Amino acid sequence: MTCYYYEQVSGKGKFKRITGSHIGGGTILGLAKLLTGCSSFEEFLELSQRGNNESVDLTIKDLFGEGYRKYGFQTSFIVGSFGKVNSSKLSEYKVEDISASLLNCFIYNTGQMVYLVTKILGVKRIFFRGAFVCGHEKIMGKISQFLEQRLKGEVQLTFLCREGSLGTLGSFWSYENMGIDGLVGHEDMREVLLGAPYTGQFQSLAHGQNKRFEGEVKNLWREDVVLKVEVELLQLQRENAELKAKLVDNAMLKAEVERLRRENAELNARIM
């Protein structure tokens, strides 16, 4: 998790860097560790889920009241992150509230950057990648909500939740050079791997065919569950066998102890 950068892709092999920001996932984690004492990004997210950012953030309703709707934003919309903080002592604020405010601060920053880039370039589809955003439903949901309010649904958002394999997928995209140009169903394959929106709907499929993919996904999940159960069963069987072996060993030890006791008793009797 480091900086953010924004690239425009206009076609195969046609892309350029637009801009970037030094404020990224590494920044939020560093500040989170300093302000909350958390040790990981996951712990920070857990804290934020239990917090109330409005305890420290300045919102529209704080300035204009509950009924203010001039610009179409909800009254909980943040106009100043940490804007209510009036003490220099961290101990006077809950770490959960600080976490919630910090998370929203970066979400708003990300959303605003994306909004400006989108407006400047006029793009209609945006892809997100990176460990700070993708795979975390709360973050993806908040970014989606922020951009929905600003862009009014004019742009499709896609979160690449398997972004850790983008290098491999990039190689797969060069399939013409790999001698697999005739791969059956390769277009669907590429879309499933690279272009499937967060909603799970694939544009290249005819209406209704998504259900077939959904069914296959469910079957894979069921198979995965069965496999996990089988693995757990094997582990339990192995542990059971080990425990039985220990019981046998214990029984043998007890028998040996009894034998030695009898032998000692006999020896004592002879001595007497």
Short mmCIF file of C-alpha atoms in Angstrom, two decimals:
data_model
loop_
_atom_site.label_atom_id
_atom_site.label_comp_id
_atom_site.label_asym_id
_atom_site.label_seq_id
_atom_site.Cartn_x
_atom_site.Cartn_y
_atom_site.Cartn_z
CA MET A 1 0.00 0.00 0.00
CA THR A 2 1.79 3.13 -1.20
CA CYS A 3 0.74 6.00 -3.47
CA TYR A 4 -2.17 6.36 -5.88
CA TYR A 5 -1.71 6.86 -9.59
CA TYR A 6 -4.25 7.28 -12.36
CA GLU A 7 -3.86 5.91 -15.86
CA GLN A 8 -6.07 6.34 -18.91
CA VAL A 9 -6.45 3.29 -21.15
CA SER A 10 -7.89 4.07 -24.58
CA GLY A 11 -7.25 0.76 -26.31
CA LYS A 12 -5.00 -2.25 -26.49
CA GLY A 13 -1.49 -1.08 -25.73
CA LYS A 14 -2.68 2.53 -25.52
CA PHE A 15 -2.40 4.00 -22.07
CA LYS A 16 -0.84 6.96 -20.31
CA ARG A 17 -0.32 8.20 -16.79
CA ILE A 18 -2.64 11.09 -15.95
CA THR A 19 -1.72 12.07 -12.42
CA GLY A 20 -1.02 10.63 -9.00
CA SER A 21 -1.05 11.27 -5.29
CA HIS A 22 1.50 10.65 -2.56
CA ILE A 23 -1.41 10.06 -0.17
CA GLY A 24 -2.21 6.37 -0.41
CA GLY A 25 -2.76 3.19 1.55
CA GLY A 26 0.62 3.46 3.24
CA THR A 27 -0.31 6.93 4.46
CA ILE A 28 -3.58 5.85 6.02
CA LEU A 29 -1.97 2.85 7.73
CA GLY A 30 0.88 4.98 9.07
CA LEU A 31 -1.49 7.59 10.49
CA ALA A 32 -3.75 4.86 11.87
CA LYS A 33 -0.83 3.32 13.76
CA LEU A 34 0.17 6.70 15.17
CA LEU A 35 -3.33 7.80 16.16
CA THR A 36 -4.99 4.56 17.24
CA GLY A 37 -2.16 2.17 18.10
CA CYS A 38 -3.45 -0.49 15.70
CA SER A 39 -0.93 -2.95 14.30
CA SER A 40 -2.53 -3.84 10.95
CA PHE A 41 -4.88 -2.53 8.28
CA GLU A 42 -7.46 -5.16 9.21
CA GLU A 43 -7.42 -4.05 12.85
CA PHE A 44 -7.84 -0.43 11.73
CA LEU A 45 -10.90 -1.37 9.63
CA GLU A 46 -12.43 -3.24 12.57
CA LEU A 47 -11.99 -0.16 14.77
CA SER A 48 -13.54 2.09 12.12
CA GLN A 49 -16.63 -0.12 11.86
CA ARG A 50 -17.33 0.40 15.57
CA GLY A 51 -16.74 4.15 15.46
CA ASN A 52 -18.85 7.25 14.80
CA ASN A 53 -16.96 9.70 12.61
CA GLU A 54 -19.46 12.50 13.36
CA SER A 55 -17.97 12.76 16.84
CA VAL A 56 -14.86 14.35 15.32
CA ASP A 57 -15.85 15.32 11.74
CA LEU A 58 -17.59 18.55 10.77
CA THR A 59 -20.64 17.80 8.59
CA ILE A 60 -23.19 19.78 6.59
CA LYS A 61 -25.77 19.51 9.37
CA ASP A 62 -23.29 20.96 11.86
CA LEU A 63 -23.10 24.08 9.71
CA PHE A 64 -26.56 24.39 8.17
CA GLY A 65 -28.86 22.02 10.09
CA GLU A 66 -30.71 18.81 9.21
CA GLY A 67 -32.90 20.26 6.46
CA TYR A 68 -30.16 21.66 4.22
CA ARG A 69 -30.33 20.17 0.69
CA LYS A 70 -28.99 22.94 -1.55
CA TYR A 71 -26.33 20.89 -3.35
CA GLY A 72 -28.02 17.51 -3.14
CA PHE A 73 -25.72 16.04 -0.49
CA GLN A 74 -26.86 14.25 2.63
CA THR A 75 -26.50 16.29 5.80
CA SER A 76 -23.98 13.72 7.07
CA PHE A 77 -21.64 14.70 4.22
CA ILE A 78 -18.25 15.68 5.65
CA VAL A 79 -17.08 19.25 5.05
CA GLY A 80 -14.10 19.06 7.42
CA SER A 81 -12.35 15.85 8.49
CA PHE A 82 -11.45 16.10 12.21
CA GLY A 83 -13.10 19.53 12.11
CA LYS A 84 -14.63 19.12 15.58
CA VAL A 85 -11.36 18.29 17.31
CA ASN A 86 -10.61 21.02 19.86
CA SER A 87 -8.20 19.20 22.15
CA SER A 88 -4.61 18.08 21.66
CA LYS A 89 -5.08 15.01 23.87
CA LEU A 90 -5.80 11.79 22.00
CA SER A 91 -7.09 10.24 25.21
CA GLU A 92 -10.16 12.48 25.04
CA TYR A 93 -11.35 10.78 21.84
CA LYS A 94 -12.31 7.18 21.13
CA VAL A 95 -9.91 5.32 18.87
CA GLU A 96 -12.94 3.89 17.06
CA ASP A 97 -14.21 7.40 16.20
CA ILE A 98 -10.74 8.49 15.10
CA SER A 99 -10.50 5.40 12.88
CA ALA A 100 -13.89 6.07 11.31
CA SER A 101 -12.94 9.70 10.60
CA LEU A 102 -9.55 8.76 9.17
CA LEU A 103 -11.08 6.14 6.90
CA ASN A 104 -13.66 8.60 5.57
CA CYS A 105 -10.96 11.21 5.07
CA PHE A 106 -9.10 8.97 2.63
CA ILE A 107 -12.27 7.70 0.98
CA TYR A 108 -13.39 11.27 0.27
CA ASN A 109 -9.93 12.17 -1.02
CA THR A 110 -9.90 9.15 -3.33
CA GLY A 111 -13.43 9.83 -4.53
CA GLN A 112 -12.71 13.50 -5.22
CA MET A 113 -9.55 12.68 -7.21
CA VAL A 114 -11.45 10.12 -9.28
CA TYR A 115 -14.29 12.58 -9.82
CA LEU A 116 -11.95 15.30 -11.11
CA VAL A 117 -10.03 12.92 -13.40
CA THR A 118 -13.32 11.56 -14.75
CA LYS A 119 -14.65 15.03 -15.49
CA ILE A 120 -11.42 16.14 -17.17
CA LEU A 121 -11.10 13.05 -19.39
CA GLY A 122 -14.78 12.30 -19.93
CA VAL A 123 -14.33 8.57 -19.32
CA LYS A 124 -17.31 6.30 -18.73
CA ARG A 125 -15.65 3.35 -17.00
CA ILE A 126 -13.32 3.37 -14.00
CA PHE A 127 -11.24 0.48 -12.65
CA PHE A 128 -10.00 0.43 -9.06
CA ARG A 129 -7.13 -1.70 -7.84
CA GLY A 130 -5.00 -1.83 -4.72
CA ALA A 131 -5.11 -3.42 -1.28
CA PHE A 132 -6.50 -0.28 0.37
CA VAL A 133 -9.71 -0.36 -1.70
CA CYS A 134 -10.39 -3.69 -3.35
CA GLY A 135 -11.65 -6.58 -1.28
CA HIS A 136 -12.99 -4.33 1.50
CA GLU A 137 -16.74 -3.99 1.02
CA LYS A 138 -17.15 -1.00 3.32
CA ILE A 139 -14.53 1.01 1.42
CA MET A 140 -15.86 -0.02 -1.99
CA GLY A 141 -19.38 0.82 -0.89
CA LYS A 142 -18.44 4.27 0.43
CA ILE A 143 -16.46 5.15 -2.70
CA SER A 144 -19.37 3.98 -4.86
CA GLN A 145 -21.81 6.06 -2.82
CA PHE A 146 -19.59 9.15 -3.00
CA LEU A 147 -19.16 8.91 -6.78
CA GLU A 148 -22.83 8.09 -7.31
CA GLN A 149 -23.74 11.38 -5.64
CA ARG A 150 -21.21 13.31 -7.72
CA LEU A 151 -21.50 11.55 -11.10
CA LYS A 152 -25.21 10.65 -10.97
CA GLY A 153 -24.63 7.13 -12.28
CA GLU A 154 -22.97 8.28 -15.52
CA VAL A 155 -19.85 6.17 -14.95
CA GLN A 156 -19.48 2.43 -14.34
CA LEU A 157 -17.21 1.48 -11.45
CA THR A 158 -15.24 -1.78 -11.44
CA PHE A 159 -13.25 -3.04 -8.45
CA LEU A 160 -10.51 -5.53 -9.33
CA CYS A 161 -10.68 -7.67 -6.21
CA ARG A 162 -8.08 -10.13 -7.53
CA GLU A 163 -5.62 -7.36 -8.32
CA GLY A 164 -2.73 -9.32 -6.84
CA SER A 165 -2.68 -11.37 -10.05
CA LEU A 166 -2.68 -8.43 -12.49
CA GLY A 167 0.80 -9.27 -13.73
CA THR A 168 -0.32 -12.76 -14.66
CA LEU A 169 -3.50 -11.43 -16.20
CA GLY A 170 -1.50 -8.92 -18.22
CA SER A 171 0.47 -11.80 -19.67
CA PHE A 172 -2.75 -13.66 -20.37
CA TRP A 173 -4.02 -10.59 -22.22
CA SER A 174 -1.14 -11.07 -24.68
CA TYR A 175 -2.62 -14.41 -25.68
CA GLU A 176 -1.97 -13.74 -29.42
CA ASN A 177 1.73 -14.13 -28.75
CA MET A 178 1.25 -17.37 -26.83
CA GLY A 179 -0.23 -19.44 -29.63
CA ILE A 180 -3.64 -19.72 -27.96
CA ASP A 181 -5.53 -17.30 -30.20
CA GLY A 182 -8.04 -20.04 -30.96
CA LEU A 183 -8.82 -20.77 -27.33
CA VAL A 184 -12.51 -21.66 -27.10
CA GLY A 185 -14.44 -19.01 -25.21
CA HIS A 186 -11.38 -16.86 -24.65
CA GLU A 187 -13.39 -13.63 -24.85
CA ASP A 188 -15.64 -14.73 -22.00
CA MET A 189 -12.58 -15.91 -20.10
CA ARG A 190 -10.89 -12.54 -20.46
CA GLU A 191 -13.98 -10.71 -19.32
CA VAL A 192 -14.45 -12.94 -16.29
CA LEU A 193 -10.82 -12.39 -15.27
CA LEU A 194 -10.33 -8.77 -16.25
CA GLY A 195 -13.55 -6.93 -16.87
CA ALA A 196 -16.20 -8.33 -14.55
CA PRO A 197 -17.75 -5.46 -12.58
CA TYR A 198 -18.13 -5.67 -8.82
CA THR A 199 -21.77 -6.57 -9.41
CA GLY A 200 -20.70 -9.82 -11.07
CA GLN A 201 -22.57 -9.08 -14.33
CA PHE A 202 -20.73 -9.65 -17.61
CA GLN A 203 -21.69 -7.33 -20.46
CA SER A 204 -20.70 -9.71 -23.26
CA LEU A 205 -23.24 -12.30 -22.11
CA ALA A 206 -26.75 -12.39 -23.46
CA HIS A 207 -29.55 -11.56 -21.06
CA GLY A 208 -30.12 -14.42 -18.66
CA GLN A 209 -26.81 -16.18 -19.24
CA ASN A 210 -25.35 -14.59 -16.14
CA LYS A 211 -27.46 -17.04 -14.15
CA ARG A 212 -25.47 -19.89 -15.67
CA PHE A 213 -22.24 -18.35 -14.42
CA GLU A 214 -23.83 -17.65 -11.05
CA GLY A 215 -24.82 -21.31 -10.84
CA GLU A 216 -21.28 -22.41 -11.69
CA VAL A 217 -19.87 -20.06 -9.06
CA LYS A 218 -22.27 -21.49 -6.47
CA ASN A 219 -21.21 -25.02 -7.43
CA LEU A 220 -17.57 -24.06 -6.96
CA TRP A 221 -18.37 -22.59 -3.55
CA ARG A 222 -20.16 -25.80 -2.56
CA GLU A 223 -17.22 -27.89 -3.76
CA ASP A 224 -14.88 -25.65 -1.79
CA VAL A 225 -16.99 -26.12 1.35
CA VAL A 226 -16.99 -29.91 0.86
CA LEU A 227 -13.22 -29.90 0.35
CA LYS A 228 -12.69 -27.88 3.54
CA VAL A 229 -14.89 -30.34 5.46
CA GLU A 230 -12.92 -33.29 4.06
CA VAL A 231 -9.62 -31.66 5.03
CA GLU A 232 -10.93 -30.96 8.53
CA LEU A 233 -12.13 -34.57 8.78
CA LEU A 234 -8.67 -35.87 7.85
CA GLN A 235 -7.10 -33.61 10.45
CA LEU A 236 -9.51 -34.84 13.12
CA GLN A 237 -8.88 -38.46 12.16
CA ARG A 238 -5.12 -37.92 12.43
CA GLU A 239 -5.50 -36.22 15.81
CA ASN A 240 -7.78 -39.05 16.93
CA ALA A 241 -5.20 -41.65 15.94
CA GLU A 242 -2.47 -39.75 17.79
CA LEU A 243 -4.62 -39.53 20.92
CA LYS A 244 -5.38 -43.27 20.76
CA ALA A 245 -1.67 -44.00 20.45
CA LYS A 246 -1.03 -41.87 23.51
CA LEU A 247 -3.76 -43.74 25.39
CA VAL A 248 -2.12 -47.04 24.49
CA ASP A 249 1.23 -45.71 25.64
CA ASN A 250 -0.35 -44.50 28.89
CA ALA A 251 -1.98 -47.88 29.46
CA MET A 252 1.35 -49.62 28.93
CA LEU A 253 3.04 -47.20 31.32
CA LYS A 254 0.36 -47.81 33.95
CA ALA A 255 0.77 -51.57 33.56
CA GLU A 256 4.54 -51.24 33.92
CA VAL A 257 4.08 -49.09 37.05
CA GLU A 258 1.77 -51.71 38.57
CA ARG A 259 4.26 -54.47 37.76
CA LEU A 260 7.10 -52.58 39.40
CA ARG A 261 4.95 -51.89 42.47
CA ARG A 262 4.17 -55.59 42.83
CA GLU A 263 7.81 -56.47 42.35
CA ASN A 264 8.86 -53.93 44.97
CA ALA A 265 6.23 -55.28 47.36
CA GLU A 266 7.57 -58.81 46.89
CA LEU A 267 11.14 -57.65 47.49
CA ASN A 268 10.10 -55.78 50.63
CA ALA A 269 8.33 -58.91 51.90
CA ARG A 270 11.48 -61.01 51.43
CA ILE A 271 13.58 -58.43 53.22
CA MET A 272 11.19 -58.43 56.19
#
